[in-house]
Short mmCIF file of N, CA and C in Angstrom, two decimals:
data_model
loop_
_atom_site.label_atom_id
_atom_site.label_comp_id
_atom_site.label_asym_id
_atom_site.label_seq_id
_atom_site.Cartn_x
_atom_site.Cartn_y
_atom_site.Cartn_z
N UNK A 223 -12.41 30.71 -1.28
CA UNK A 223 -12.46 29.45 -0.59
C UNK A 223 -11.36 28.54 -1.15
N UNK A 224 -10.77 27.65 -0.25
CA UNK A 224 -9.43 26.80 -0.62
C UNK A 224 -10.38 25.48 -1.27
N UNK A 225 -9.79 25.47 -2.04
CA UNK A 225 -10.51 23.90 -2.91
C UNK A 225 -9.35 22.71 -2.32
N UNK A 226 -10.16 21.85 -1.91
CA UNK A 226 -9.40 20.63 -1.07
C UNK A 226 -8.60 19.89 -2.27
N UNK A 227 -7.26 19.50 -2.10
CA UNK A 227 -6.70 18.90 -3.06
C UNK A 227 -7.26 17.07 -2.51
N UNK A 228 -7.87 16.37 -3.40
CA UNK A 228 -8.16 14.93 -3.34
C UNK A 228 -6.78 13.92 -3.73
N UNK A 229 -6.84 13.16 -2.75
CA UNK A 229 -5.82 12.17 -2.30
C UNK A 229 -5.66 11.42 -3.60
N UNK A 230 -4.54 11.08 -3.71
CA UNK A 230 -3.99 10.20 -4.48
C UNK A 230 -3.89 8.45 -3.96
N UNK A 231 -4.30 7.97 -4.96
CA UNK A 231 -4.82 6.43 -4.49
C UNK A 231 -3.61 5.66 -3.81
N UNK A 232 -2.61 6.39 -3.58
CA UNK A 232 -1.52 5.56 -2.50
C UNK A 232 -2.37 5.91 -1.19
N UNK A 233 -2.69 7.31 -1.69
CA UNK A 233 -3.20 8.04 0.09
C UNK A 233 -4.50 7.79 0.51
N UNK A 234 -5.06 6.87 -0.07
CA UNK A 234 -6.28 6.31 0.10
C UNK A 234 -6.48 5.05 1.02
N UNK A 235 -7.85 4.85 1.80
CA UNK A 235 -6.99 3.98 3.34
C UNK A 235 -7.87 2.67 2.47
N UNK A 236 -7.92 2.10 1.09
CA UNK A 236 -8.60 1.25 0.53
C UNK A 236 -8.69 0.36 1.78
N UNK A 237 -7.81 -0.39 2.81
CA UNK A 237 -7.66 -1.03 3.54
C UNK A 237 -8.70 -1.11 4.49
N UNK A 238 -8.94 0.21 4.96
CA UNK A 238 -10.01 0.92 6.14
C UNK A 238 -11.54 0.57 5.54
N UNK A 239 -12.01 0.95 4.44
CA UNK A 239 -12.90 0.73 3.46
C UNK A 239 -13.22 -1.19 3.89
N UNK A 240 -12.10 -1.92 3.49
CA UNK A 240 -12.48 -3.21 3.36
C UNK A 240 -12.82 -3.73 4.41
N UNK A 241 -12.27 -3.50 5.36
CA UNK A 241 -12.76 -3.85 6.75
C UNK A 241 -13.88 -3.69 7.68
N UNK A 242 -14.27 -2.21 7.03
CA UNK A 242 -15.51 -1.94 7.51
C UNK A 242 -16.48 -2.68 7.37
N UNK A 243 -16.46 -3.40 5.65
CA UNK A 243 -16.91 -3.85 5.23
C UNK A 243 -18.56 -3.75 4.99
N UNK A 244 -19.35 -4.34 5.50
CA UNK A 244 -21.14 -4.07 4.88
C UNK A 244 -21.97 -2.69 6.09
N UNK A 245 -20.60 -2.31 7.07
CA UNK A 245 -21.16 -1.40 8.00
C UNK A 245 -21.00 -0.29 7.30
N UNK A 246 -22.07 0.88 7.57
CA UNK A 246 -21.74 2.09 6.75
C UNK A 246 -20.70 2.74 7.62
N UNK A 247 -20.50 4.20 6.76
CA UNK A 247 -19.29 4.97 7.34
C UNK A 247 -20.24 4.83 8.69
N UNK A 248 -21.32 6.09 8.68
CA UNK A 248 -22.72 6.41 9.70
C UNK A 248 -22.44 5.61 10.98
N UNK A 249 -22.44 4.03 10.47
CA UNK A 249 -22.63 3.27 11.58
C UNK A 249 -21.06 2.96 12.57
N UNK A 250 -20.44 2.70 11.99
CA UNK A 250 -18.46 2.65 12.41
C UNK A 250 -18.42 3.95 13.25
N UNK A 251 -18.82 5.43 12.65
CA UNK A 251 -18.36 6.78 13.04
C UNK A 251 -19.37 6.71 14.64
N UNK A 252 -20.30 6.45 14.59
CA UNK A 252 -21.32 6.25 16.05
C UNK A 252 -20.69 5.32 17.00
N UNK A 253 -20.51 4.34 17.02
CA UNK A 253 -19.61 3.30 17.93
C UNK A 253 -17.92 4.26 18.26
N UNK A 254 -17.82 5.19 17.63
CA UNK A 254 -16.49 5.71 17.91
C UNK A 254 -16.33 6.90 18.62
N UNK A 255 -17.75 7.23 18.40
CA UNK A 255 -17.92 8.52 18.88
C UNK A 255 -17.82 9.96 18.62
N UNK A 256 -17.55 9.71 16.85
CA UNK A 256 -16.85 10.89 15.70
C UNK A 256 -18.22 11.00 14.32
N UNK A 257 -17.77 12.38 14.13
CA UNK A 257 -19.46 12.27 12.82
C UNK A 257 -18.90 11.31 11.71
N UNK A 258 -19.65 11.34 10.68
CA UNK A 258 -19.30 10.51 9.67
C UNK A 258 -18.71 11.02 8.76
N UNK A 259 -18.68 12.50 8.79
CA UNK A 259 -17.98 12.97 8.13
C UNK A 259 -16.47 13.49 8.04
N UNK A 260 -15.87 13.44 9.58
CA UNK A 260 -14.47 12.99 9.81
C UNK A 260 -14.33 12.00 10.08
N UNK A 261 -15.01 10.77 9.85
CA UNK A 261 -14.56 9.65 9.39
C UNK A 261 -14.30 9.19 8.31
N UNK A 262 -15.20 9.73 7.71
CA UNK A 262 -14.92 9.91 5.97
C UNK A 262 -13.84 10.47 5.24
N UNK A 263 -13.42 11.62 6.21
CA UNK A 263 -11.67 11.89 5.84
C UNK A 263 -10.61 10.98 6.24
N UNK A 264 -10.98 10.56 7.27
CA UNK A 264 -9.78 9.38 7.75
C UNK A 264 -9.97 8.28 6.93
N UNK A 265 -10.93 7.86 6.45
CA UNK A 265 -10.93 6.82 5.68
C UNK A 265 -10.83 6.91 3.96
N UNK A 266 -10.86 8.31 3.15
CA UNK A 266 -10.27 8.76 2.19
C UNK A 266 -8.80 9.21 2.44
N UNK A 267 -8.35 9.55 3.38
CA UNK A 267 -6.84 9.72 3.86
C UNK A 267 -6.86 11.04 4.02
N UNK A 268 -8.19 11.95 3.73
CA UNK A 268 -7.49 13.80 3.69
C UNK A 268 -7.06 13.79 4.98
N UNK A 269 -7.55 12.57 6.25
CA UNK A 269 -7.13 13.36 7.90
C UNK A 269 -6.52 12.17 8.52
N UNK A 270 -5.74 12.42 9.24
CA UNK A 270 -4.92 11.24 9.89
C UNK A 270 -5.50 11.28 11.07
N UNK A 271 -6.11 10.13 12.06
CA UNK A 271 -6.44 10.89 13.37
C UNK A 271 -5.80 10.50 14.68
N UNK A 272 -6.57 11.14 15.40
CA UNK A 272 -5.08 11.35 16.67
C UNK A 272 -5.41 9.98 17.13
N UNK A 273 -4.18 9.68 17.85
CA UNK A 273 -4.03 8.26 18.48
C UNK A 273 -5.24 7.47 19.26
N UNK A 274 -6.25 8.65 20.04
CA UNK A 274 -7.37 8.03 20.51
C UNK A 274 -8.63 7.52 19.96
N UNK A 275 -8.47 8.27 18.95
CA UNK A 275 -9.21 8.23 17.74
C UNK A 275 -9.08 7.11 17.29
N UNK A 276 -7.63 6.49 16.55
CA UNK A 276 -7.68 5.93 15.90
C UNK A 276 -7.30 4.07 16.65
N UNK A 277 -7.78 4.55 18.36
CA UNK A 277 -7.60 3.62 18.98
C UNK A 277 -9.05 2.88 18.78
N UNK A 278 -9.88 3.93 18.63
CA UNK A 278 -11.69 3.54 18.79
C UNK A 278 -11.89 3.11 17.48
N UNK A 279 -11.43 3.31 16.34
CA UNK A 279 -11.94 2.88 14.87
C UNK A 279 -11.32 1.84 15.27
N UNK A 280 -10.21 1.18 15.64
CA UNK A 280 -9.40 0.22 15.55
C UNK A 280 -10.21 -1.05 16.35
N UNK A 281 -10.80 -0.63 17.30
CA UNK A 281 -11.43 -1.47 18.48
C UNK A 281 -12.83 -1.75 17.86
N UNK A 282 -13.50 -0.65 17.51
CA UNK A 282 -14.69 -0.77 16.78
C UNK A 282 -14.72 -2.04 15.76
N UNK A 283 -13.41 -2.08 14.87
CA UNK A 283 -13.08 -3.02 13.51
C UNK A 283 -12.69 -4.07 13.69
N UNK A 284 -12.23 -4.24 14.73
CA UNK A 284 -11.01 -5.10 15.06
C UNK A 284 -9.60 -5.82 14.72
N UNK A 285 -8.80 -4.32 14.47
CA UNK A 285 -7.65 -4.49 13.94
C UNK A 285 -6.92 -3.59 14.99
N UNK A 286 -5.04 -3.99 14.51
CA UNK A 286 -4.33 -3.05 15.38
C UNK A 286 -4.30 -1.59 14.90
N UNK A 287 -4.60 -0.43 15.75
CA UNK A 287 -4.30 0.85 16.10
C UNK A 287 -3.59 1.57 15.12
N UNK A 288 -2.37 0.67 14.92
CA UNK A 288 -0.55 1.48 14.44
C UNK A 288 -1.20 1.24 13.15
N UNK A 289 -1.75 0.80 12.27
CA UNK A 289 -2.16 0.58 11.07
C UNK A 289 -1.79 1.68 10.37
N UNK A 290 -2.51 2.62 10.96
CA UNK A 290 -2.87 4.34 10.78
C UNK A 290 -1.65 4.74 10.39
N UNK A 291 -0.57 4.48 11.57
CA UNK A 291 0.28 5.10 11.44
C UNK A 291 1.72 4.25 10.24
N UNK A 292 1.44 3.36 9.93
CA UNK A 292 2.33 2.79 9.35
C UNK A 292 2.29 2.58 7.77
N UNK A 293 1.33 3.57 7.37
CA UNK A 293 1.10 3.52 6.06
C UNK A 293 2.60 4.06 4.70
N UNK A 294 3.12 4.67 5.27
CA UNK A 294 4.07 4.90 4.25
C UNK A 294 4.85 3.86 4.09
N UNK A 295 4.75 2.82 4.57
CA UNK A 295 5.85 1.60 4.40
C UNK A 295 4.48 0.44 3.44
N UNK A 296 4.09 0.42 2.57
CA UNK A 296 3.32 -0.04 1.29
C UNK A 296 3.17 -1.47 1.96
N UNK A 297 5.27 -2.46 1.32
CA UNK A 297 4.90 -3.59 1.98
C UNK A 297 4.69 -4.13 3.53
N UNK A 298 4.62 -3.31 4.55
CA UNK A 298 4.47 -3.46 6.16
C UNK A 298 2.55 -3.29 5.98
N UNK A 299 2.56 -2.78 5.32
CA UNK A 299 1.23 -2.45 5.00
C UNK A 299 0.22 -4.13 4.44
N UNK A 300 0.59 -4.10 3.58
CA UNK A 300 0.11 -5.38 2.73
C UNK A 300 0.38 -6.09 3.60
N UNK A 301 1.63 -6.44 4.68
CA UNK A 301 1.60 -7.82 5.32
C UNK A 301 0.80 -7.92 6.27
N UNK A 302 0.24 -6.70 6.84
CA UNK A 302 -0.75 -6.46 7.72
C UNK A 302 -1.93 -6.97 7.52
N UNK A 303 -2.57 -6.26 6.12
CA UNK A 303 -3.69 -6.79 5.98
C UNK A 303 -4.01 -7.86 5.78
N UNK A 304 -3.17 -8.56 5.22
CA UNK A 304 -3.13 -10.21 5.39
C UNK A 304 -3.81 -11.03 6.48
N UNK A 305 -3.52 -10.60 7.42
CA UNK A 305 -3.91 -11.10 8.73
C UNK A 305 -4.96 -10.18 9.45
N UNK A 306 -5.01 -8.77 9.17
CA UNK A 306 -6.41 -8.27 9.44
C UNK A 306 -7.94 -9.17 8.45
N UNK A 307 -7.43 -9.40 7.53
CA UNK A 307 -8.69 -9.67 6.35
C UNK A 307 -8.82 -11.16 7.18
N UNK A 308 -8.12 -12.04 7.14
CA UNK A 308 -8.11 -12.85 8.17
C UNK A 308 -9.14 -13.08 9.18
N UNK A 309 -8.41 -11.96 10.04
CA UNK A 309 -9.64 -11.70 11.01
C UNK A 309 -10.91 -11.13 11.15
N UNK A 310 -10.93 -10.65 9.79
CA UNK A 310 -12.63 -9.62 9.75
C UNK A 310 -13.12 -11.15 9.04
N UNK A 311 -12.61 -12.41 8.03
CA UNK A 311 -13.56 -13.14 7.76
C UNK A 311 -13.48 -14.25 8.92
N UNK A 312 -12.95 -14.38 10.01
CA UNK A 312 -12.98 -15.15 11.18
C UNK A 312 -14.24 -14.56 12.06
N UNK A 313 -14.17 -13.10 12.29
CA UNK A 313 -15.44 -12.52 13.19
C UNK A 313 -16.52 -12.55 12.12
N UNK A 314 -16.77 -12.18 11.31
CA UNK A 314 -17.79 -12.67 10.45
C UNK A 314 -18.41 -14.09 10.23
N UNK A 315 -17.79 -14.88 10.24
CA UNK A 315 -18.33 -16.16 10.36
C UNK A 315 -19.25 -16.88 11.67
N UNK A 316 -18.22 -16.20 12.82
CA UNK A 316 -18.49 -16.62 14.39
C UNK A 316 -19.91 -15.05 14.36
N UNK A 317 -20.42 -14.06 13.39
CA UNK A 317 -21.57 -13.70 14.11
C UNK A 317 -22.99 -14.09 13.57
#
């Protein structure tokens, strides 16, 4: 059996994690329509997911889509979340 090599904390979606915030994986992966357990890779980084996929986590959270895809650029990254965290404590307040 292949032993999974575990991500290195660049490759880790810490970002994805914060946003979810007090919802479990369980509950995010049901609204998306995916088990929790390939959500759990997308959100440790072992799986990148396909664009529709990562259109429904995105909609589910309420952040942009490209997130996913724009991770190798660190600071495009950080300026992002800036304004996602933003908005997860803006919808949090208004529920």
């Amino acid at each position: 059996m292949r032993k999974r090599k575990r991500p290195t904390h660049r490759q880790m979606r810490d970002w994805l994690s914060d946003i979810r915030g007090e919802r479990t994986q369980a509950e995010v992966a049901a609204l998306c329509g995916i088990s929790q357990n390939y959500y759990s890779y997308i959100e440790t980084g072992e799986k990148r997911p396909a664009v529709d996929t990562a259109k429904k986590i995105a909609s589910a959270l309420g952040f942009d889509w490209t997130l996913f895809y724009e991770e190798g650029s660190i600071a495009n990254l950080d300026k992002s979340m800036e304004g996602v965290k933003e908005q997860v404590n803006e919808q949090s307040t208004n529920l």
